[in-house]
Amino acid sequence: MIIDGKKIAEGLREKLKKKIIEFKSNLKIAPGLSVILVGEDPASQIYVKNKIKYSKEIGIDSEVIRYPENIKEKIVLDKIIELNKNKKVSGILVQLPLPQHINKQKVIETILPEKDVDGFHPINVGNLSSGNESKIPCTPLGCLILLKEVEKNLSGKHVVIIGRSNLNGKPMAQLLLRENCTVTITHSKTKDLKSECNKADIIITAVGKPKLVKGDWVKKNAIVIDVGINKTNNGIVGDVDFDEVAKIAKAVTPVPGGVGPMTIACLLSNTVECFKRANS
Ligand code: GUN
């Protein structure tokens, strides 16, 4: 089975669109999303363009605030403080990576936790890991929704996560613990990645290594979620050798058309959640 992230994301966006129509008729206001983009990173340009396009499509008032690569950190921080105070702005996202001279952590911590649609603020990170209500990072949330399309009850499943980033690996582990999974987080220093993967009921990979996960790494009937987006001479490929793995796995996500569209749909969902909380 190929997990159709594009279609599942479309369904989620459709639901959100209906909710926003309701909000607009009841409250006379719409959710707002402000995205800050610093510099010219080509991948970031595409991601932000899509975030804005899809948010507008479902009725979110979205804007991009662009700064050149050499912008002073203080200007970015002051803009975030202004957006924090603006009632029309439900969610704030600063696209990563940022240039070296800007302190990423300072930027993240300046965003009000209530408007932190990425779920990167330490208050949200802490709440997620203590099992409290929190904003949930968009990519792991998207992966969880895809997993649940295949397997409603994840309790007791052994999940092997490849990659320990703050964006995906670590929050993914927290979300899966909440679902009563047994979670192994692997990374670049893991001794025998293949043998770890061979034990997994579910593999989730986000390391940016083209076709790292081979067919013989995967247990029969495992579920494989591929977060990787790698540019190669043969086009965009994931971290999974799709053709090999699709023959063995019970379900696998394609790249493109798997996790990518879900990340954006979950950003929209987080924005609507922030709006709802601010207006309830
Ligand atoms: N860069 C790559 N992925 C992400 C993401 O989910 N959020 C932000 N802010 N930047 C990113």
PDB file of C-alpha atoms and ligand atoms in Angstrom:
ATOM      1  CA  MET A   1       0.000   0.000   0.000  1.00  0.00           C
ATOM      2  CA  ILE A   2       1.221   3.464  -0.887  1.00  0.00           C
ATOM      3  CA  ILE A   3       0.116   6.067   1.654  1.00  0.00           C
ATOM      4  CA  ASP A   4      -1.338   8.956  -0.332  1.00  0.00           C
ATOM      5  CA  GLY A   5      -0.252  11.987   1.696  1.00  0.00           C
ATOM      6  CA  LYS A   6      -1.442  14.343  -1.008  1.00  0.00           C
ATOM      7  CA  LYS A   7      -5.013  13.064  -0.793  1.00  0.00           C
ATOM      8  CA  ILE A   8      -5.071  12.869   3.016  1.00  0.00           C
ATOM      9  CA  ALA A   9      -3.744  16.445   3.201  1.00  0.00           C
ATOM     10  CA  GLU A  10      -6.432  17.587   0.764  1.00  0.00           C
ATOM     11  CA  GLY A  11      -9.091  16.066   3.029  1.00  0.00           C
ATOM     12  CA  LEU A  12      -7.660  17.847   6.080  1.00  0.00           C
ATOM     13  CA  ARG A  13      -7.511  21.192   4.232  1.00  0.00           C
ATOM     14  CA  GLU A  14     -11.122  20.764   3.117  1.00  0.00           C
ATOM     15  CA  LYS A  15     -12.238  20.255   6.747  1.00  0.00           C
ATOM     16  CA  LEU A  16     -10.268  23.319   7.871  1.00  0.00           C
ATOM     17  CA  LYS A  17     -11.749  25.408   5.064  1.00  0.00           C
ATOM     18  CA  LYS A  18     -15.267  24.596   6.292  1.00  0.00           C
ATOM     19  CA  LYS A  19     -14.318  25.473   9.880  1.00  0.00           C
ATOM     20  CA  ILE A  20     -12.926  28.836   8.748  1.00  0.00           C
ATOM     21  CA  ILE A  21     -16.130  29.623   6.827  1.00  0.00           C
ATOM     22  CA  GLU A  22     -18.035  28.979  10.080  1.00  0.00           C
ATOM     23  CA  PHE A  23     -15.663  31.203  12.089  1.00  0.00           C
ATOM     24  CA  LYS A  24     -15.995  33.971   9.549  1.00  0.00           C
ATOM     25  CA  SER A  25     -19.776  33.908   9.681  1.00  0.00           C
ATOM     26  CA  ASN A  26     -19.908  33.733  13.506  1.00  0.00           C
ATOM     27  CA  LEU A  27     -16.973  35.904  14.561  1.00  0.00           C
ATOM     28  CA  LYS A  28     -16.548  38.107  11.466  1.00  0.00           C
ATOM     29  CA  ILE A  29     -12.788  37.486  11.592  1.00  0.00           C
ATOM     30  CA  ALA A  30     -10.430  34.956  10.013  1.00  0.00           C
ATOM     31  CA  PRO A  31      -7.274  33.256  11.338  1.00  0.00           C
ATOM     32  CA  GLY A  32      -4.039  35.039  10.404  1.00  0.00           C
ATOM     33  CA  LEU A  33      -0.592  33.544   9.729  1.00  0.00           C
ATOM     34  CA  SER A  34       2.634  35.540   9.454  1.00  0.00           C
ATOM     35  CA  VAL A  35       5.690  33.819   7.995  1.00  0.00           C
ATOM     36  CA  ILE A  36       9.137  35.391   8.317  1.00  0.00           C
ATOM     37  CA  LEU A  37      11.645  34.413   5.627  1.00  0.00           C
ATOM     38  CA  VAL A  38      15.279  35.531   5.866  1.00  0.00           C
ATOM     39  CA  GLY A  39      17.628  35.172   2.887  1.00  0.00           C
ATOM     40  CA  GLU A  40      17.403  33.301  -0.395  1.00  0.00           C
ATOM     41  CA  ASP A  41      17.673  29.594   0.504  1.00  0.00           C
ATOM     42  CA  PRO A  42      16.003  27.955  -2.548  1.00  0.00           C
ATOM     43  CA  ALA A  43      14.254  25.163  -0.606  1.00  0.00           C
ATOM     44  CA  SER A  44      12.914  27.660   1.975  1.00  0.00           C
ATOM     45  CA  GLN A  45      11.546  29.856  -0.829  1.00  0.00           C
ATOM     46  CA  ILE A  46       9.515  26.929  -2.183  1.00  0.00           C
ATOM     47  CA  TYR A  47       8.299  25.793   1.249  1.00  0.00           C
ATOM     48  CA  VAL A  48       7.161  29.296   2.181  1.00  0.00           C
ATOM     49  CA  LYS A  49       5.472  29.847  -1.184  1.00  0.00           C
ATOM     50  CA  ASN A  50       3.444  26.655  -0.622  1.00  0.00           C
ATOM     51  CA  LYS A  51       2.614  27.524   2.993  1.00  0.00           C
ATOM     52  CA  ILE A  52       1.176  30.848   1.856  1.00  0.00           C
ATOM     53  CA  LYS A  53      -0.616  29.408  -1.184  1.00  0.00           C
ATOM     54  CA  TYR A  54      -2.434  26.697   0.773  1.00  0.00           C
ATOM     55  CA  SER A  55      -3.238  28.935   3.731  1.00  0.00           C
ATOM     56  CA  LYS A  56      -4.863  31.512   1.420  1.00  0.00           C
ATOM     57  CA  GLU A  57      -6.764  28.745  -0.357  1.00  0.00           C
ATOM     58  CA  ILE A  58      -8.590  27.756   2.836  1.00  0.00           C
ATOM     59  CA  GLY A  59      -9.283  31.330   3.981  1.00  0.00           C
ATOM     60  CA  ILE A  60      -6.370  32.110   6.326  1.00  0.00           C
ATOM     61  CA  ASP A  61      -5.128  35.709   6.064  1.00  0.00           C
ATOM     62  CA  SER A  62      -1.454  34.963   5.478  1.00  0.00           C
ATOM     63  CA  GLU A  63       1.537  37.132   4.743  1.00  0.00           C
ATOM     64  CA  VAL A  64       5.276  36.653   4.169  1.00  0.00           C
ATOM     65  CA  ILE A  65       7.687  39.104   5.724  1.00  0.00           C
ATOM     66  CA  ARG A  66      10.949  38.904   3.760  1.00  0.00           C
ATOM     67  CA  TYR A  67      14.350  40.062   4.945  1.00  0.00           C
ATOM     68  CA  PRO A  68      17.723  39.975   3.174  1.00  0.00           C
ATOM     69  CA  GLU A  69      20.396  37.514   4.346  1.00  0.00           C
ATOM     70  CA  ASN A  70      22.356  40.272   6.162  1.00  0.00           C
ATOM     71  CA  ILE A  71      19.414  41.626   8.208  1.00  0.00           C
ATOM     72  CA  LYS A  72      20.214  42.520  11.837  1.00  0.00           C
ATOM     73  CA  GLU A  73      18.892  40.076  14.430  1.00  0.00           C
ATOM     74  CA  LYS A  74      17.219  42.906  16.355  1.00  0.00           C
ATOM     75  CA  ILE A  75      15.004  43.815  13.390  1.00  0.00           C
ATOM     76  CA  VAL A  76      13.699  40.256  13.213  1.00  0.00           C
ATOM     77  CA  LEU A  77      13.135  40.112  16.996  1.00  0.00           C
ATOM     78  CA  ASP A  78      11.327  43.474  16.981  1.00  0.00           C
ATOM     79  CA  LYS A  79       9.081  42.290  14.155  1.00  0.00           C
ATOM     80  CA  ILE A  80       8.185  39.166  16.137  1.00  0.00           C
ATOM     81  CA  ILE A  81       7.338  41.323  19.183  1.00  0.00           C
ATOM     82  CA  GLU A  82       5.079  43.464  16.981  1.00  0.00           C
ATOM     83  CA  LEU A  83       3.352  40.341  15.567  1.00  0.00           C
ATOM     84  CA  ASN A  84       2.935  38.940  19.098  1.00  0.00           C
ATOM     85  CA  LYS A  85       0.868  42.030  19.955  1.00  0.00           C
ATOM     86  CA  ASN A  86      -1.173  42.045  16.752  1.00  0.00           C
ATOM     87  CA  LYS A  87      -4.615  40.496  17.409  1.00  0.00           C
ATOM     88  CA  LYS A  88      -5.095  39.719  13.702  1.00  0.00           C
ATOM     89  CA  VAL A  89      -2.083  37.386  13.777  1.00  0.00           C
ATOM     90  CA  SER A  90      -3.032  33.943  15.149  1.00  0.00           C
ATOM     91  CA  GLY A  91       0.211  32.194  14.239  1.00  0.00           C
ATOM     92  CA  ILE A  92       3.853  33.155  13.652  1.00  0.00           C
ATOM     93  CA  LEU A  93       6.409  31.001  11.828  1.00  0.00           C
ATOM     94  CA  VAL A  94      10.056  31.850  11.191  1.00  0.00           C
ATOM     95  CA  GLN A  95      11.313  29.646   8.375  1.00  0.00           C
ATOM     96  CA  LEU A  96      14.497  27.721   9.221  1.00  0.00           C
ATOM     97  CA  PRO A  97      17.395  27.598   8.594  1.00  0.00           C
ATOM     98  CA  LEU A  98      18.389  31.139   9.590  1.00  0.00           C
ATOM     99  CA  PRO A  99      21.724  32.778   8.704  1.00  0.00           C
ATOM    100  CA  GLN A 100      24.598  32.090  11.154  1.00  0.00           C
ATOM    101  CA  HIS A 101      24.595  35.589  12.675  1.00  0.00           C
ATOM    102  CA  ILE A 102      20.990  35.231  13.882  1.00  0.00           C
ATOM    103  CA  ASN A 103      20.502  33.300  17.105  1.00  0.00           C
ATOM    104  CA  LYS A 104      17.867  30.714  16.182  1.00  0.00           C
ATOM    105  CA  GLN A 105      16.976  29.879  19.781  1.00  0.00           C
ATOM    106  CA  LYS A 106      16.485  33.551  20.659  1.00  0.00           C
ATOM    107  CA  VAL A 107      14.150  33.914  17.683  1.00  0.00           C
ATOM    108  CA  ILE A 108      12.124  30.845  18.656  1.00  0.00           C
ATOM    109  CA  GLU A 109      11.853  31.994  22.277  1.00  0.00           C
ATOM    110  CA  THR A 110      10.628  35.456  21.237  1.00  0.00           C
ATOM    111  CA  ILE A 111       7.514  34.023  19.589  1.00  0.00           C
ATOM    112  CA  LEU A 112       4.610  33.857  22.058  1.00  0.00           C
ATOM    113  CA  PRO A 113       4.004  30.166  22.860  1.00  0.00           C
ATOM    114  CA  GLU A 114       0.291  30.708  22.049  1.00  0.00           C
ATOM    115  CA  LYS A 115       1.226  31.811  18.517  1.00  0.00           C
ATOM    116  CA  ASP A 116       4.001  29.242  18.004  1.00  0.00           C
ATOM    117  CA  VAL A 117       2.467  27.255  15.108  1.00  0.00           C
ATOM    118  CA  ASP A 118       5.724  25.266  14.728  1.00  0.00           C
ATOM    119  CA  GLY A 119       5.659  24.047  18.331  1.00  0.00           C
ATOM    120  CA  PHE A 120       9.372  24.875  18.701  1.00  0.00           C
ATOM    121  CA  HIS A 121       9.137  27.179  21.769  1.00  0.00           C
ATOM    122  CA  PRO A 122      10.641  25.505  24.889  1.00  0.00           C
ATOM    123  CA  ILE A 123       7.281  25.862  26.668  1.00  0.00           C
ATOM    124  CA  ASN A 124       5.579  23.860  23.927  1.00  0.00           C
ATOM    125  CA  VAL A 125       8.475  21.374  23.744  1.00  0.00           C
ATOM    126  CA  GLY A 126       8.277  20.902  27.529  1.00  0.00           C
ATOM    127  CA  ASN A 127       4.508  20.533  27.524  1.00  0.00           C
ATOM    128  CA  LEU A 128       4.639  17.942  24.760  1.00  0.00           C
ATOM    129  CA  SER A 129       7.259  15.882  26.594  1.00  0.00           C
ATOM    130  CA  SER A 130       5.364  16.066  29.900  1.00  0.00           C
ATOM    131  CA  GLY A 131       2.183  14.943  28.171  1.00  0.00           C
ATOM    132  CA  ASN A 132       0.398  18.279  28.622  1.00  0.00           C
ATOM    133  CA  GLU A 133      -1.608  20.213  26.069  1.00  0.00           C
ATOM    134  CA  SER A 134       0.837  21.867  23.630  1.00  0.00           C
ATOM    135  CA  LYS A 135       1.413  23.016  20.074  1.00  0.00           C
ATOM    136  CA  ILE A 136       2.761  20.033  18.124  1.00  0.00           C
ATOM    137  CA  PRO A 137       5.446  20.405  15.413  1.00  0.00           C
ATOM    138  CA  CYS A 138       3.858  20.057  11.969  1.00  0.00           C
ATOM    139  CA  THR A 139       6.002  17.305  10.419  1.00  0.00           C
ATOM    140  CA  PRO A 140       5.716  14.734  13.237  1.00  0.00           C
ATOM    141  CA  LEU A 141       2.003  15.554  13.579  1.00  0.00           C
ATOM    142  CA  GLY A 142       1.614  14.876   9.846  1.00  0.00           C
ATOM    143  CA  CYS A 143       3.508  11.564  10.190  1.00  0.00           C
ATOM    144  CA  LEU A 144       1.247  10.494  13.057  1.00  0.00           C
ATOM    145  CA  ILE A 145      -1.899  11.202  11.029  1.00  0.00           C
ATOM    146  CA  LEU A 146      -0.497   9.150   8.126  1.00  0.00           C
ATOM    147  CA  LEU A 147       0.398   6.259  10.453  1.00  0.00           C
ATOM    148  CA  LYS A 148      -3.111   6.260  11.892  1.00  0.00           C
ATOM    149  CA  GLU A 149      -4.567   5.987   8.397  1.00  0.00           C
ATOM    150  CA  VAL A 150      -2.878   2.579   8.208  1.00  0.00           C
ATOM    151  CA  GLU A 151      -3.018   1.457  11.855  1.00  0.00           C
ATOM    152  CA  LYS A 152      -5.640   2.992  14.165  1.00  0.00           C
ATOM    153  CA  ASN A 153      -4.163   1.487  17.333  1.00  0.00           C
ATOM    154  CA  LEU A 154      -0.417   2.040  17.638  1.00  0.00           C
ATOM    155  CA  SER A 155      -0.200   0.717  21.213  1.00  0.00           C
ATOM    156  CA  GLY A 156       2.757  -1.619  21.744  1.00  0.00           C
ATOM    157  CA  LYS A 157       4.248  -1.062  18.272  1.00  0.00           C
ATOM    158  CA  HIS A 158       8.015  -0.829  18.104  1.00  0.00           C
ATOM    159  CA  VAL A 159       8.943   2.330  16.221  1.00  0.00           C
ATOM    160  CA  VAL A 160      12.481   3.055  15.044  1.00  0.00           C
ATOM    161  CA  ILE A 161      13.044   6.753  14.294  1.00  0.00           C
ATOM    162  CA  ILE A 162      16.098   7.656  12.202  1.00  0.00           C
ATOM    163  CA  GLY A 163      17.302  11.167  13.085  1.00  0.00           C
ATOM    164  CA  ARG A 164      17.167  13.043  16.396  1.00  0.00           C
ATOM    165  CA  SER A 165      16.348  16.595  15.264  1.00  0.00           C
ATOM    166  CA  ASN A 166      14.231  19.061  17.212  1.00  0.00           C
ATOM    167  CA  LEU A 167      12.067  19.457  14.107  1.00  0.00           C
ATOM    168  CA  ASN A 168      11.154  15.824  13.743  1.00  0.00           C
ATOM    169  CA  GLY A 169      12.928  12.976  15.571  1.00  0.00           C
ATOM    170  CA  LYS A 170      12.548  14.177  19.151  1.00  0.00           C
ATOM    171  CA  PRO A 171       8.941  15.456  18.976  1.00  0.00           C
ATOM    172  CA  MET A 172       8.003  12.373  16.931  1.00  0.00           C
ATOM    173  CA  ALA A 173       9.255  10.162  19.761  1.00  0.00           C
ATOM    174  CA  GLN A 174       7.176  12.104  22.299  1.00  0.00           C
ATOM    175  CA  LEU A 175       4.024  11.822  20.192  1.00  0.00           C
ATOM    176  CA  LEU A 176       4.510   8.067  19.766  1.00  0.00           C
ATOM    177  CA  LEU A 177       5.117   7.562  23.490  1.00  0.00           C
ATOM    178  CA  ARG A 178       1.719   9.167  24.032  1.00  0.00           C
ATOM    179  CA  GLU A 179       0.338   6.469  21.726  1.00  0.00           C
ATOM    180  CA  ASN A 180       1.981   3.780  23.909  1.00  0.00           C
ATOM    181  CA  CYS A 181       4.582   2.814  21.315  1.00  0.00           C
ATOM    182  CA  THR A 182       8.024   1.468  22.192  1.00  0.00           C
ATOM    183  CA  VAL A 183      10.363   4.028  20.659  1.00  0.00           C
ATOM    184  CA  THR A 184      13.994   3.769  19.571  1.00  0.00           C
ATOM    185  CA  ILE A 185      15.664   6.954  18.359  1.00  0.00           C
ATOM    186  CA  THR A 186      18.681   6.275  16.148  1.00  0.00           C
ATOM    187  CA  HIS A 187      21.176   8.801  14.770  1.00  0.00           C
ATOM    188  CA  SER A 188      24.546   9.220  13.057  1.00  0.00           C
ATOM    189  CA  LYS A 189      26.414   7.494  15.916  1.00  0.00           C
ATOM    190  CA  THR A 190      24.106   4.459  16.074  1.00  0.00           C
ATOM    191  CA  LYS A 191      26.256   1.322  15.696  1.00  0.00           C
ATOM    192  CA  ASP A 192      24.157  -0.935  13.472  1.00  0.00           C
ATOM    193  CA  LEU A 193      21.264   0.964  11.941  1.00  0.00           C
ATOM    194  CA  LYS A 194      20.182  -1.892   9.706  1.00  0.00           C
ATOM    195  CA  SER A 195      19.761  -4.318  12.610  1.00  0.00           C
ATOM    196  CA  GLU A 196      17.813  -1.687  14.601  1.00  0.00           C
ATOM    197  CA  CYS A 197      15.490  -1.166  11.632  1.00  0.00           C
ATOM    198  CA  ASN A 198      15.040  -4.915  11.216  1.00  0.00           C
ATOM    199  CA  LYS A 199      13.310  -4.997  14.623  1.00  0.00           C
ATOM    200  CA  ALA A 200      10.828  -2.237  13.783  1.00  0.00           C
ATOM    201  CA  ASP A 201       7.083  -2.481  13.201  1.00  0.00           C
ATOM    202  CA  ILE A 202       7.296   1.134  12.042  1.00  0.00           C
ATOM    203  CA  ILE A 203      10.280   3.062  10.623  1.00  0.00           C
ATOM    204  CA  ILE A 204      10.263   6.857  10.402  1.00  0.00           C
ATOM    205  CA  THR A 205      13.272   8.420   8.726  1.00  0.00           C
ATOM    206  CA  ALA A 206      14.284  12.102   8.527  1.00  0.00           C
ATOM    207  CA  VAL A 207      18.012  12.383   7.887  1.00  0.00           C
ATOM    208  CA  GLY A 208      18.411  13.635   4.308  1.00  0.00           C
ATOM    209  CA  LYS A 209      20.326  10.608   2.972  1.00  0.00           C
ATOM    210  CA  PRO A 210      18.995   9.482  -0.415  1.00  0.00           C
ATOM    211  CA  LYS A 211      17.717   5.869  -0.430  1.00  0.00           C
ATOM    212  CA  LEU A 212      19.370   5.040   2.915  1.00  0.00           C
ATOM    213  CA  VAL A 213      16.688   2.540   3.994  1.00  0.00           C
ATOM    214  CA  LYS A 214      16.938  -0.576   1.794  1.00  0.00           C
ATOM    215  CA  GLY A 215      14.500  -3.419   1.302  1.00  0.00           C
ATOM    216  CA  ASP A 216      16.466  -5.787   3.559  1.00  0.00           C
ATOM    217  CA  TRP A 217      16.343  -3.237   6.422  1.00  0.00           C
ATOM    218  CA  VAL A 218      12.562  -3.626   6.637  1.00  0.00           C
ATOM    219  CA  LYS A 219      10.605  -6.370   8.402  1.00  0.00           C
ATOM    220  CA  LYS A 220       7.799  -7.907   6.361  1.00  0.00           C
ATOM    221  CA  ASN A 221       4.587  -5.906   6.846  1.00  0.00           C
ATOM    222  CA  ALA A 222       6.296  -2.986   8.566  1.00  0.00           C
ATOM    223  CA  ILE A 223       5.068   0.569   7.934  1.00  0.00           C
ATOM    224  CA  VAL A 224       7.660   3.026   6.584  1.00  0.00           C
ATOM    225  CA  ILE A 225       7.292   6.816   6.758  1.00  0.00           C
ATOM    226  CA  ASP A 226       9.797   8.839   4.714  1.00  0.00           C
ATOM    227  CA  VAL A 227      10.356  12.467   5.787  1.00  0.00           C
ATOM    228  CA  GLY A 228      13.475  12.905   3.611  1.00  0.00           C
ATOM    229  CA  ILE A 229      13.509  15.286   0.645  1.00  0.00           C
ATOM    230  CA  ASN A 230      16.781  14.904  -1.282  1.00  0.00           C
ATOM    231  CA  LYS A 231      17.685  16.524  -4.579  1.00  0.00           C
ATOM    232  CA  THR A 232      19.611  14.074  -6.786  1.00  0.00           C
ATOM    233  CA  ASN A 233      20.537  13.887 -10.480  1.00  0.00           C
ATOM    234  CA  ASN A 234      17.484  11.650 -10.851  1.00  0.00           C
ATOM    235  CA  GLY A 235      15.104  14.169  -9.270  1.00  0.00           C
ATOM    236  CA  ILE A 236      13.734  14.384  -5.725  1.00  0.00           C
ATOM    237  CA  VAL A 237      14.030  11.176  -3.675  1.00  0.00           C
ATOM    238  CA  GLY A 238      13.421  10.342  -0.026  1.00  0.00           C
ATOM    239  CA  ASP A 239      15.557   8.595   2.609  1.00  0.00           C
ATOM    240  CA  VAL A 240      13.908   5.314   1.597  1.00  0.00           C
ATOM    241  CA  ASP A 241      14.706   3.140  -1.395  1.00  0.00           C
ATOM    242  CA  PHE A 242      11.045   3.223  -2.380  1.00  0.00           C
ATOM    243  CA  ASP A 243      11.056   0.520  -5.085  1.00  0.00           C
ATOM    244  CA  GLU A 244      12.777  -2.019  -2.822  1.00  0.00           C
ATOM    245  CA  VAL A 245      10.836  -1.155   0.336  1.00  0.00           C
ATOM    246  CA  ALA A 246       7.406  -1.051  -1.364  1.00  0.00           C
ATOM    247  CA  LYS A 247       7.800  -4.801  -2.143  1.00  0.00           C
ATOM    248  CA  ILE A 248       8.232  -5.724   1.533  1.00  0.00           C
ATOM    249  CA  ALA A 249       6.449  -3.128   3.656  1.00  0.00           C
ATOM    250  CA  LYS A 250       2.755  -3.175   4.467  1.00  0.00           C
ATOM    251  CA  ALA A 251       2.628   0.556   3.686  1.00  0.00           C
ATOM    252  CA  VAL A 252       5.101   3.226   2.646  1.00  0.00           C
ATOM    253  CA  THR A 253       4.923   6.963   1.933  1.00  0.00           C
ATOM    254  CA  PRO A 254       6.156   8.221  -1.448  1.00  0.00           C
ATOM    255  CA  VAL A 255       8.434  11.246  -1.969  1.00  0.00           C
ATOM    256  CA  PRO A 256       7.065  13.582  -3.188  1.00  0.00           C
ATOM    257  CA  GLY A 257       3.390  13.228  -2.213  1.00  0.00           C
ATOM    258  CA  GLY A 258       3.778  11.666   1.240  1.00  0.00           C
ATOM    259  CA  VAL A 259       4.774  13.601   4.335  1.00  0.00           C
ATOM    260  CA  GLY A 260       5.413  16.961   2.551  1.00  0.00           C
ATOM    261  CA  PRO A 261       1.778  17.929   1.924  1.00  0.00           C
ATOM    262  CA  MET A 262       0.872  16.785   5.461  1.00  0.00           C
ATOM    263  CA  THR A 263       3.427  19.144   7.025  1.00  0.00           C
ATOM    264  CA  ILE A 264       1.691  22.093   5.377  1.00  0.00           C
ATOM    265  CA  ALA A 265      -1.814  20.848   6.194  1.00  0.00           C
ATOM    266  CA  CYS A 266      -0.775  20.467   9.858  1.00  0.00           C
ATOM    267  CA  LEU A 267       0.626  24.014   9.871  1.00  0.00           C
ATOM    268  CA  LEU A 268      -2.797  25.214   8.721  1.00  0.00           C
ATOM    269  CA  SER A 269      -4.454  23.087  11.386  1.00  0.00           C
ATOM    270  CA  ASN A 270      -2.151  24.530  14.080  1.00  0.00           C
ATOM    271  CA  THR A 271      -2.981  28.061  12.874  1.00  0.00           C
ATOM    272  CA  VAL A 272      -6.713  27.364  13.138  1.00  0.00           C
ATOM    273  CA  GLU A 273      -6.173  25.885  16.642  1.00  0.00           C
ATOM    274  CA  CYS A 274      -4.278  29.032  17.750  1.00  0.00           C
ATOM    275  CA  PHE A 275      -7.100  31.184  16.376  1.00  0.00           C
ATOM    276  CA  LYS A 276      -9.751  29.097  18.153  1.00  0.00           C
ATOM    277  CA  ARG A 277      -7.958  29.346  21.508  1.00  0.00           C
ATOM    278  CA  ALA A 278      -7.452  33.100  21.144  1.00  0.00           C
ATOM    279  CA  ASN A 279     -11.162  33.600  20.435  1.00  0.00           C
ATOM    280  CA  SER A 280     -12.773  31.215  22.915  1.00  0.00           C
TER     281      SER A 280
HETATM  282  N1  GUN B   1      12.417  24.376   7.828  1.00  0.00           N
HETATM  283  C1  GUN B   1      12.220  23.086   7.474  1.00  0.00           C
HETATM  284  N2  GUN B   1      11.114  22.589   8.087  1.00  0.00           N
HETATM  285  C2  GUN B   1      10.622  23.581   8.849  1.00  0.00           C
HETATM  286  C3  GUN B   1       9.488  23.682   9.715  1.00  0.00           C
HETATM  287  O1  GUN B   1       8.715  22.739   9.935  1.00  0.00           O
HETATM  288  N3  GUN B   1       9.310  24.894  10.305  1.00  0.00           N
HETATM  289  C4  GUN B   1      10.150  25.946  10.103  1.00  0.00           C
HETATM  290  N4  GUN B   1       9.891  27.085  10.752  1.00  0.00           N
HETATM  291  N5  GUN B   1      11.207  25.879   9.312  1.00  0.00           N
HETATM  292  C5  GUN B   1      11.432  24.703   8.679  1.00  0.00           C
END
